[in-house]
Amino acid sequence: MDQNEKTILKNFSPVKILIPVFLGLAATVWLFIRDDKVSELKGLAQANVWWLVAALLVLVVRDAGYMYRIRSLTDKFLTWRNSLDVIMLWEFASAITPSVVGGTTIATIILNKEGIPLGKSLAYVMLTAVLDNMFFIVAAPIALLLTQGQVFPTFNLDPSDVTKLQSAFYVSYSLIAVYTFAMIYALFVKPRAFKWLLLKVTSIRFLRKWRVNAFQHGNEIVWASEQLKGKGFNYWSRAVISTIFVWSARYFLLNCLIAAFTDVTLSEHMLIISRNLIFWIVMLIAITPGGAGIVEMAFPSFFGIFLGGFSSIVVVLYRLITYYPYLILGSIFLPRWIAKVFGHYPKQSEVRA
């Protein structure tokens, strides 16, 4: 079996799919049982159907934006159909891996198996990570400034918990910033100097066991950097605009769900988007696959003030719309994609954990 195929099947094993499902469902059940909120499920009948439809439409538009971005980054090498495969499997990989890990390794293999050379595949995946992180880095200070401190939740939280939440945000934001600017330096300024630095650091005695990995990662950075040289203004403008678009759509989806259960003013819409941004940055350091369990637990503190008795319902709908569908769709797309790029459907024994 091809080594890439083994990697794909290992990372997409049934056990890795079931873990986030179990964590998410367990956290959801606990939310309802903890405060005896099972009766709140009746509140679904009060939802504004049009706002729910709008949420689904925003989800479709967001994924279309992702497809446009990856197709644009590959200079239209990928067809729309292939872009759909890539995005569905990429989201699938992100859903079953911890947020701190993400699906970047799998995404590189997916692009490579779609016929894109390894160096370019690495470049595109690294570039999407830089673009996404730069959105966080730029948007977070704007959110903090515009909301004048209201962006951090205090609903049902002790002052000590608010402080811990703020600390988690600043730690996550700092890590994102350091990683992103290091990647920008490595990709666009001095890739070979970055490779030298990696090798120099791993020459220290207690770090020598990572020297081979550092050498390999350094080579990957150099390859990726070479692929991104000479790109024109139109290329970069499409990349930046599409990134702003997909993340704005991702955040506005929650606004639609909240508006389905309660009246939301324009200023509240802006505050919800700002809190969602902070929420996502904190969740980026989540250690569970797809943030499963942690998202469900933290959600009411961030957005409960807008929802009152509907917070538990909305967090369930939010995860049902934005998370679980990708587990299902990924499971559908995966065998067909493997048959396309590897020439056969995986045998049952090949997909075991």
XYZ file of C-alpha atoms in Angstrom:
353
model
C 0.000 0.000 0.000
C 1.198 3.547 -0.831
C 2.650 5.288 2.256
C 0.368 8.285 1.688
C -2.619 5.958 1.578
C -1.553 4.417 4.887
C -1.274 7.883 6.431
C -4.713 8.884 5.149
C -6.377 5.703 6.411
C -4.608 5.878 9.773
C -5.717 9.450 10.392
C -9.257 8.797 9.148
C -9.735 5.604 11.153
C -13.176 4.859 12.685
C -11.803 5.285 16.208
C -10.589 8.806 15.453
C -14.022 9.642 14.069
C -15.870 8.244 17.082
C -13.759 10.054 19.708
C -14.928 13.608 18.854
C -18.496 12.374 18.356
C -18.481 10.834 21.831
C -16.881 13.892 23.464
C -19.279 16.288 21.795
C -22.391 14.257 22.567
C -21.279 13.688 26.175
C -20.739 17.420 26.723
C -24.099 18.221 25.125
C -25.977 15.732 27.300
C -24.198 17.069 30.396
C -25.247 20.634 29.557
C -28.907 19.639 29.511
C -28.793 17.368 32.557
C -26.675 19.701 34.727
C -29.344 22.410 34.949
C -32.337 20.236 34.097
C -32.762 21.875 30.700
C -34.261 18.943 28.797
C -37.577 20.790 28.679
C -35.841 23.616 26.784
C -35.814 21.465 23.654
C -39.426 22.513 23.202
C -38.038 25.963 22.402
C -37.098 24.715 18.943
C -40.712 25.263 17.925
C -40.262 29.005 18.613
C -37.315 29.395 16.229
C -37.568 31.758 13.276
C -37.345 29.379 10.321
C -35.961 32.027 7.976
C -32.969 32.708 10.198
C -32.302 28.942 10.370
C -32.444 28.781 6.571
C -30.091 31.765 6.450
C -27.636 29.870 8.698
C -27.618 26.918 6.308
C -27.197 29.249 3.348
C -24.255 30.992 5.028
C -22.658 27.563 5.611
C -22.969 26.679 1.912
C -21.645 30.087 0.868
C -18.709 29.739 3.263
C -17.709 26.363 1.831
C -18.061 27.787 -1.681
C -15.666 30.510 -0.563
C -13.194 27.879 0.647
C -13.476 26.116 -2.701
C -12.853 29.378 -4.539
C -9.826 30.133 -2.366
C -8.090 26.774 -2.807
C -8.844 26.820 -6.542
C -7.479 30.350 -6.784
C -4.352 29.529 -4.762
C -3.620 26.607 -7.093
C -3.968 28.920 -10.113
C -7.141 27.025 -11.103
C -5.270 23.735 -11.401
C -8.047 22.182 -9.312
C -11.462 21.920 -10.921
C -14.527 22.940 -8.910
C -15.288 19.247 -8.372
C -11.773 18.506 -7.127
C -11.903 21.621 -4.939
C -15.057 20.236 -3.325
C -13.264 16.955 -2.535
C -10.299 18.805 -1.060
C -12.387 21.095 1.166
C -14.670 18.308 2.435
C -11.721 16.068 3.332
C -9.778 18.999 4.800
C -12.727 19.896 7.038
C -13.075 16.214 7.897
C -9.423 16.043 8.938
C -9.769 19.206 11.037
C -12.867 17.776 12.739
C -11.102 14.631 13.950
C -7.800 16.184 15.019
C -7.092 18.569 17.924
C -7.247 22.252 17.015
C -3.587 22.649 17.967
C -2.692 19.982 15.382
C -5.204 20.658 12.634
C -5.379 18.790 9.332
C -2.384 20.363 7.599
C -0.388 17.148 7.058
C -3.411 15.393 5.624
C -4.264 18.448 3.522
C -0.789 18.362 1.958
C -1.238 14.707 1.016
C -4.721 15.387 -0.366
C -3.453 18.171 -2.626
C -0.465 16.080 -3.665
C -2.709 13.158 -4.652
C -4.851 15.549 -6.703
C -1.813 15.925 -8.967
C -0.138 18.977 -7.401
C 3.617 18.529 -6.806
C 4.667 18.110 -3.181
C 6.465 21.460 -2.992
C 3.423 23.330 -4.247
C 1.094 21.333 -1.990
C 3.172 22.329 1.016
C 3.210 25.945 -0.145
C -0.569 26.128 -0.527
C -1.255 24.521 2.850
C 1.269 26.743 4.644
C -0.112 29.793 2.861
C -3.692 29.054 3.950
C -2.467 28.722 7.546
C -0.660 32.074 7.327
C -3.680 33.780 5.754
C -6.082 32.403 8.374
C -3.803 33.336 11.249
C -3.200 36.825 9.872
C -6.967 37.311 9.860
C -7.012 36.506 13.594
C -4.000 38.708 14.310
C -5.513 41.739 12.568
C -9.172 41.246 13.506
C -8.723 40.516 17.233
C -7.296 43.955 18.196
C -10.053 45.610 16.141
C -12.672 43.575 18.043
C -11.106 44.494 21.382
C -11.036 48.177 20.446
C -14.596 48.385 19.110
C -16.199 46.484 22.002
C -14.310 48.385 24.730
C -13.808 45.360 26.955
C -17.240 43.763 26.444
C -15.756 41.104 24.182
C -14.777 38.941 27.165
C -17.805 37.235 28.712
C -18.808 37.690 32.346
C -22.131 35.816 32.136
C -22.307 33.113 34.850
C -18.556 33.444 35.469
C -16.585 34.261 38.602
C -14.053 37.110 38.265
C -11.265 34.534 38.571
C -12.738 32.578 35.634
C -12.880 35.734 33.528
C -9.217 36.363 34.302
C -8.343 32.798 33.302
C -10.280 33.215 30.060
C -8.472 36.450 29.265
C -5.141 34.765 29.999
C -6.056 31.864 27.706
C -6.886 34.339 24.930
C -3.631 36.284 25.259
C -1.567 33.078 25.392
C -3.314 31.699 22.314
C -3.047 35.017 20.463
C 0.667 35.307 21.285
C 1.371 31.764 20.106
C -0.525 32.410 16.863
C 1.375 35.656 16.296
C 4.812 34.145 16.967
C 4.079 31.127 14.749
C 2.638 33.250 11.930
C 5.431 35.803 11.780
C 7.984 32.989 11.936
C 6.236 31.357 8.965
C 6.131 34.648 7.066
C 9.855 35.108 7.653
C 10.546 31.531 6.610
C 8.361 31.555 3.504
C 8.907 35.056 2.145
C 12.123 36.471 3.599
C 14.901 33.980 4.453
C 13.811 30.342 3.994
C 17.367 28.999 3.998
C 18.275 31.041 7.076
C 15.219 29.567 8.811
C 16.360 26.071 7.853
C 19.835 26.847 9.225
C 18.271 28.094 12.454
C 16.270 24.875 12.865
C 19.391 22.782 12.377
C 21.389 25.003 14.742
C 18.787 24.725 17.497
C 18.501 20.947 17.129
C 22.272 20.599 17.377
C 21.884 21.170 21.129
C 22.361 17.873 22.921
C 18.871 17.415 24.409
C 17.236 18.492 21.108
C 19.267 16.278 18.777
C 16.564 13.621 18.516
C 14.496 16.136 16.505
C 17.357 17.022 14.130
C 16.131 14.773 11.312
C 12.646 16.255 11.564
C 14.131 19.749 11.602
C 16.115 18.985 8.457
C 12.999 17.681 6.717
C 10.871 20.646 7.833
C 13.598 23.047 6.729
C 13.606 21.504 3.270
C 9.815 21.767 3.123
C 10.008 25.477 3.939
C 12.557 26.046 1.163
C 10.452 24.102 -1.359
C 7.294 25.968 -0.395
C 9.023 29.350 -0.574
C 10.251 28.674 -4.100
C 6.688 27.911 -5.243
C 5.326 31.238 -3.989
C 7.909 33.479 -5.658
C 6.723 35.791 -8.413
C 3.024 35.749 -7.586
C 1.322 38.938 -8.749
C -1.032 41.424 -7.125
C -4.175 39.682 -8.393
C -3.087 36.393 -6.830
C -2.529 37.928 -3.405
C -5.632 40.122 -3.505
C -7.830 37.102 -4.287
C -6.167 35.170 -1.470
C -6.694 37.935 1.097
C -10.261 38.842 0.070
C -11.410 35.210 -0.030
C -9.886 34.632 3.433
C -11.762 37.617 4.885
C -14.928 36.384 3.198
C -14.836 32.785 4.476
C -14.055 33.757 8.057
C -16.693 36.485 8.100
C -19.234 33.939 6.848
C -18.086 31.418 9.459
C -18.694 33.939 12.231
C -21.981 35.308 10.869
C -23.503 31.821 10.867
C -23.749 31.995 14.658
C -25.443 35.383 14.401
C -28.136 33.751 12.272
C -28.720 31.024 14.847
C -28.945 33.470 17.742
C -31.279 35.746 15.773
C -33.528 32.736 15.159
C -34.401 32.653 18.874
C -34.153 36.261 20.026
C -34.232 39.794 18.627
C -30.702 41.061 17.990
C -29.806 44.703 17.388
C -27.071 45.802 15.001
C -24.694 46.619 17.876
C -25.382 43.172 19.393
C -24.650 41.542 16.036
C -21.247 43.254 16.039
C -20.592 42.176 19.628
C -21.521 38.556 18.809
C -19.106 38.541 15.872
C -16.376 40.037 18.069
C -16.955 37.478 20.824
C -16.988 34.693 18.266
C -13.569 35.815 17.084
C -12.197 35.707 20.627
C -13.965 32.388 21.183
C -12.243 30.858 18.148
C -8.816 32.122 19.158
C -9.217 30.549 22.605
C -10.471 27.298 21.031
C -7.370 27.105 18.813
C -5.425 25.756 21.787
C -8.088 23.127 22.538
C -6.560 19.679 22.958
C -9.588 17.635 21.925
C -10.413 16.683 18.305
C -12.232 19.578 16.693
C -12.550 21.183 20.129
C -15.233 18.572 20.885
C -16.590 18.897 24.402
C -14.701 22.125 25.103
C -16.757 24.150 22.625
C -20.010 22.877 24.125
C -18.860 23.756 27.649
C -17.506 27.257 26.878
C -20.273 28.337 24.506
C -22.917 29.382 27.123
C -20.442 31.673 28.906
C -19.671 33.546 25.685
C -23.140 33.773 24.184
C -25.642 32.876 26.926
C -26.258 36.569 27.683
C -27.855 36.960 24.237
C -29.926 33.787 24.444
C -31.186 33.326 27.966
C -32.960 29.986 28.152
C -32.117 29.123 24.538
C -28.317 28.861 24.934
C -28.253 25.058 25.243
C -30.431 24.662 22.155
C -28.300 27.011 20.074
C -25.014 25.334 21.021
C -26.501 22.007 19.898
C -27.702 23.510 16.613
C -24.361 25.250 16.116
C -22.443 21.990 16.425
C -25.026 20.076 14.382
C -24.608 22.541 11.522
C -20.887 23.359 11.657
C -19.251 20.178 12.967
C -21.097 16.884 12.709
C -22.028 17.250 9.003
C -18.338 17.200 8.107
C -17.876 13.920 9.952
C -20.705 12.449 7.881
C -19.725 14.071 4.584
C -16.075 13.169 5.110
C -16.997 9.540 5.636
C -18.916 9.661 2.331
C -16.274 11.526 0.345
C -13.286 9.560 1.684
C -13.834 6.124 0.065
C -14.780 7.680 -3.268
C -11.737 9.943 -3.180
C -9.420 7.045 -2.275
C -10.866 5.054 -5.177
C -10.162 8.010 -7.472
C -6.575 8.797 -6.456
C -5.321 5.353 -5.394
C -7.314 3.298 -7.865
C -9.299 1.152 -5.437
C -11.640 1.247 -2.472
C -9.916 0.500 0.860
C -10.458 -2.955 2.232
C -12.122 -3.167 5.616
C -8.906 -4.292 7.284
C -7.116 -1.215 5.944
C -9.318 1.285 7.766
C -8.975 -0.166 11.229
C -7.315 1.947 13.878
